């Protein structure tokens, strides 16, 4: 019991620091993240921050990892809460894609922070490689689900390159729509409707008709 309590306290304090990083990134930019600035936003001492994240790089890497894990967890939670774990690939594909569209203020904040981190990572090879790997893993999942949908619909299976091309198309559409929602240029419901409509069109199109 005591160990669990200590562990929970540790995780809670660590998360409070990471949330402060998100706040700084969202309001001031990733370049403004320092141990001292994060400590001030979190309302803790510099020593407390350094206890969990000894250097600025540790702080940024931890926050970068956390924001990606949050996105993954949102997808898992959506499929679980909607009882989709045992459903067919079409339902899961729709859930994964629509979860990329922010709906609440917290969702929009997460997207903004993720976008800021991607910009920050662009000139840092290790973080950039992680961004690329993350997208590659997501595209592989989407391509697998698209292939499963075509099999389910009785269509002729497209080759791997064609499936990945479709996956990139849907991912690009989803992330573009998400950006429009974040700046209030498009309502979340409208964005999700557009995405679902395109997904339906794509799955109804035979592989031979692509081009």
GROMACS .gro file of C-alpha atoms in nm:
model
  211
    1UNK     CA    1   0.000   0.000   0.000
    2UNK     CA    2   0.272   0.243   0.097
    3UNK     CA    3   0.475   0.165  -0.214
    4UNK     CA    4   0.174   0.222  -0.436
    5UNK     CA    5   0.106   0.552  -0.266
    6UNK     CA    6   0.462   0.668  -0.313
    7UNK     CA    7   0.453   0.559  -0.675
    8UNK     CA    8   0.128   0.743  -0.735
    9UNK     CA    9   0.268   1.058  -0.575
   10UNK     CA   10   0.582   1.032  -0.788
   11UNK     CA   11   0.380   0.996  -1.107
   12UNK     CA   12   0.148   1.281  -1.011
   13UNK     CA   13   0.434   1.521  -0.941
   14UNK     CA   14   0.611   1.418  -1.259
   15UNK     CA   15   0.294   1.475  -1.457
   16UNK     CA   16   0.245   1.820  -1.303
   17UNK     CA   17   0.590   1.915  -1.430
   18UNK     CA   18   0.519   1.777  -1.777
   19UNK     CA   19   0.189   1.964  -1.786
   20UNK     CA   20   0.380   2.283  -1.707
   21UNK     CA   21   0.606   2.207  -2.004
   22UNK     CA   22   0.296   2.176  -2.221
   23UNK     CA   23   0.175   2.514  -2.096
   24UNK     CA   24   0.506   2.683  -2.178
   25UNK     CA   25   0.522   2.519  -2.521
   26UNK     CA   26   0.160   2.612  -2.597
   27UNK     CA   27   0.182   2.974  -2.485
   28UNK     CA   28   0.546   3.068  -2.540
   29UNK     CA   29   0.699   2.808  -2.772
   30UNK     CA   30   0.932   2.513  -2.722
   31UNK     CA   31   1.238   2.737  -2.738
   32UNK     CA   32   1.129   2.905  -2.414
   33UNK     CA   33   1.132   2.583  -2.214
   34UNK     CA   34   1.390   2.601  -1.935
   35UNK     CA   35   1.404   2.425  -1.601
   36UNK     CA   36   1.357   2.757  -1.422
   37UNK     CA   37   1.060   2.862  -1.638
   38UNK     CA   38   0.888   2.526  -1.600
   39UNK     CA   39   0.943   2.533  -1.224
   40UNK     CA   40   0.777   2.874  -1.205
   41UNK     CA   41   0.476   2.763  -1.410
   42UNK     CA   42   0.442   2.441  -1.211
   43UNK     CA   43   0.478   2.629  -0.880
   44UNK     CA   44   0.763   2.410  -0.760
   45UNK     CA   45   1.132   2.459  -0.693
   46UNK     CA   46   1.400   2.425  -0.955
   47UNK     CA   47   1.538   2.136  -0.750
   48UNK     CA   48   1.205   1.955  -0.773
   49UNK     CA   49   1.208   1.977  -1.152
   50UNK     CA   50   1.570   1.859  -1.165
   51UNK     CA   51   1.484   1.565  -0.943
   52UNK     CA   52   1.264   1.429  -1.221
   53UNK     CA   53   1.438   1.587  -1.521
   54UNK     CA   54   1.806   1.673  -1.451
   55UNK     CA   55   1.858   1.870  -1.775
   56UNK     CA   56   1.655   2.073  -2.022
   57UNK     CA   57   1.699   1.799  -2.281
   58UNK     CA   58   1.557   1.544  -2.035
   59UNK     CA   59   1.263   1.775  -1.976
   60UNK     CA   60   1.187   1.823  -2.345
   61UNK     CA   61   1.237   1.456  -2.428
   62UNK     CA   62   1.007   1.354  -2.143
   63UNK     CA   63   0.737   1.595  -2.255
   64UNK     CA   64   0.779   1.492  -2.619
   65UNK     CA   65   0.734   1.127  -2.523
   66UNK     CA   66   0.437   1.207  -2.301
   67UNK     CA   67   0.247   1.398  -2.568
   68UNK     CA   68   0.286   1.105  -2.809
   69UNK     CA   69   0.174   0.858  -2.543
   70UNK     CA   70  -0.131   1.071  -2.470
   71UNK     CA   71  -0.230   1.061  -2.835
   72UNK     CA   72  -0.190   0.684  -2.847
   73UNK     CA   73  -0.389   0.642  -2.527
   74UNK     CA   74  -0.674   0.852  -2.668
   75UNK     CA   75  -0.705   0.614  -2.961
   76UNK     CA   76  -0.696   0.309  -2.733
   77UNK     CA   77  -0.957   0.461  -2.504
   78UNK     CA   78  -1.185   0.550  -2.794
   79UNK     CA   79  -1.183   0.197  -2.934
   80UNK     CA   80  -1.229   0.046  -2.587
   81UNK     CA   81  -1.510   0.277  -2.473
   82UNK     CA   82  -1.700   0.224  -2.796
   83UNK     CA   83  -1.662  -0.153  -2.775
   84UNK     CA   84  -1.465  -0.168  -3.099
   85UNK     CA   85  -1.188  -0.401  -2.987
   86UNK     CA   86  -1.372  -0.698  -3.132
   87UNK     CA   87  -1.518  -0.509  -3.429
   88UNK     CA   88  -1.413  -0.520  -3.791
   89UNK     CA   89  -1.134  -0.310  -3.944
   90UNK     CA   90  -1.371  -0.044  -4.084
   91UNK     CA   91  -1.502   0.054  -3.740
   92UNK     CA   92  -1.154   0.060  -3.591
   93UNK     CA   93  -1.016   0.258  -3.886
   94UNK     CA   94  -1.290   0.520  -3.849
   95UNK     CA   95  -1.226   0.544  -3.474
   96UNK     CA   96  -0.851   0.586  -3.515
   97UNK     CA   97  -0.886   0.855  -3.780
   98UNK     CA   98  -1.162   1.056  -3.614
   99UNK     CA   99  -0.970   1.052  -3.287
  100UNK     CA  100  -0.705   1.260  -3.466
  101UNK     CA  101  -0.962   1.540  -3.490
  102UNK     CA  102  -0.967   1.748  -3.168
  103UNK     CA  103  -1.305   1.809  -3.010
  104UNK     CA  104  -1.253   1.966  -2.669
  105UNK     CA  105  -1.030   2.252  -2.554
  106UNK     CA  106  -0.791   1.997  -2.402
  107UNK     CA  107  -0.781   1.809  -2.733
  108UNK     CA  108  -0.691   2.128  -2.918
  109UNK     CA  109  -0.419   2.207  -2.666
  110UNK     CA  110  -0.269   1.862  -2.715
  111UNK     CA  111  -0.266   1.909  -3.093
  112UNK     CA  112  -0.101   2.252  -3.062
  113UNK     CA  113   0.166   2.114  -2.829
  114UNK     CA  114   0.230   1.817  -3.059
  115UNK     CA  115   0.264   2.053  -3.357
  116UNK     CA  116   0.506   2.274  -3.165
  117UNK     CA  117   0.717   1.974  -3.069
  118UNK     CA  118   0.730   1.855  -3.428
  119UNK     CA  119   0.858   2.196  -3.535
  120UNK     CA  120   1.112   2.189  -3.254
  121UNK     CA  121   1.221   1.837  -3.348
  122UNK     CA  122   1.281   1.927  -3.712
  123UNK     CA  123   1.638   2.046  -3.647
  124UNK     CA  124   1.716   1.778  -3.385
  125UNK     CA  125   1.791   1.449  -3.556
  126UNK     CA  126   1.705   1.217  -3.266
  127UNK     CA  127   1.366   1.374  -3.200
  128UNK     CA  128   1.298   1.408  -3.572
  129UNK     CA  129   1.367   1.037  -3.619
  130UNK     CA  130   1.113   0.963  -3.345
  131UNK     CA  131   0.852   1.178  -3.519
  132UNK     CA  132   0.915   0.994  -3.846
  133UNK     CA  133   0.897   0.654  -3.674
  134UNK     CA  134   0.571   0.752  -3.506
  135UNK     CA  135   0.413   0.849  -3.836
  136UNK     CA  136   0.549   0.536  -4.003
  137UNK     CA  137   0.392   0.317  -3.734
  138UNK     CA  138   0.060   0.497  -3.768
  139UNK     CA  139   0.065   0.467  -4.147
  140UNK     CA  140   0.144   0.095  -4.117
  141UNK     CA  141  -0.156   0.051  -3.885
  142UNK     CA  142  -0.385   0.246  -4.117
  143UNK     CA  143  -0.264   0.050  -4.421
  144UNK     CA  144  -0.327  -0.278  -4.240
  145UNK     CA  145  -0.680  -0.169  -4.148
  146UNK     CA  146  -0.751  -0.048  -4.502
  147UNK     CA  147  -0.635  -0.382  -4.638
  148UNK     CA  148  -0.863  -0.559  -4.394
  149UNK     CA  149  -1.155  -0.343  -4.505
  150UNK     CA  150  -1.099  -0.430  -4.870
  151UNK     CA  151  -1.088  -0.800  -4.784
  152UNK     CA  152  -1.408  -0.765  -4.583
  153UNK     CA  153  -1.581  -0.590  -4.871
  154UNK     CA  154  -1.477  -0.866  -5.108
  155UNK     CA  155  -1.260  -0.638  -5.315
  156UNK     CA  156  -0.932  -0.726  -5.476
  157UNK     CA  157  -0.652  -0.653  -5.234
  158UNK     CA  158  -0.424  -0.365  -5.333
  159UNK     CA  159  -0.049  -0.405  -5.306
  160UNK     CA  160   0.139  -0.278  -5.003
  161UNK     CA  161   0.254   0.043  -5.171
  162UNK     CA  162  -0.103   0.130  -5.273
  163UNK     CA  163  -0.232   0.065  -4.924
  164UNK     CA  164   0.034   0.291  -4.772
  165UNK     CA  165  -0.050   0.559  -5.027
  166UNK     CA  166  -0.412   0.549  -4.916
  167UNK     CA  167  -0.303   0.553  -4.553
  168UNK     CA  168  -0.090   0.864  -4.609
  169UNK     CA  169  -0.380   1.031  -4.786
  170UNK     CA  170  -0.613   0.973  -4.494
  171UNK     CA  171  -0.351   1.072  -4.238
  172UNK     CA  172  -0.274   1.392  -4.429
  173UNK     CA  173  -0.643   1.475  -4.450
  174UNK     CA  174  -0.694   1.408  -4.078
  175UNK     CA  175  -0.398   1.620  -3.966
  176UNK     CA  176  -0.496   1.902  -4.202
  177UNK     CA  177  -0.852   1.903  -4.072
  178UNK     CA  178  -0.721   1.896  -3.716
  179UNK     CA  179  -0.517   2.210  -3.785
  180UNK     CA  180  -0.830   2.386  -3.915
  181UNK     CA  181  -1.023   2.289  -3.603
  182UNK     CA  182  -0.745   2.416  -3.376
  183UNK     CA  183  -0.763   2.766  -3.527
  184UNK     CA  184  -1.146   2.763  -3.522
  185UNK     CA  185  -1.167   2.762  -3.901
  186UNK     CA  186  -1.377   2.444  -3.895
  187UNK     CA  187  -1.606   2.282  -3.641
  188UNK     CA  188  -1.496   1.942  -3.504
  189UNK     CA  189  -1.818   1.774  -3.616
  190UNK     CA  190  -1.779   1.908  -3.971
  191UNK     CA  191  -1.416   1.793  -3.981
  192UNK     CA  192  -1.509   1.443  -3.867
  193UNK     CA  193  -1.791   1.427  -4.123
  194UNK     CA  194  -1.550   1.523  -4.402
  195UNK     CA  195  -1.303   1.258  -4.289
  196UNK     CA  196  -1.567   0.986  -4.260
  197UNK     CA  197  -1.708   1.078  -4.603
  198UNK     CA  198  -1.366   1.052  -4.766
  199UNK     CA  199  -1.298   0.723  -4.589
  200UNK     CA  200  -1.625   0.581  -4.722
  201UNK     CA  201  -1.538   0.697  -5.075
  202UNK     CA  202  -1.192   0.547  -5.055
  203UNK     CA  203  -1.310   0.210  -4.933
  204UNK     CA  204  -1.580   0.199  -5.200
  205UNK     CA  205  -1.321   0.258  -5.472
  206UNK     CA  206  -1.162  -0.053  -5.617
  207UNK     CA  207  -0.781  -0.074  -5.610
  208UNK     CA  208  -0.777  -0.079  -5.991
  209UNK     CA  209  -0.956   0.257  -6.002
  210UNK     CA  210  -0.683   0.430  -5.800
  211UNK     CA  211  -0.446   0.627  -5.999
   0.00000   0.00000   0.00000
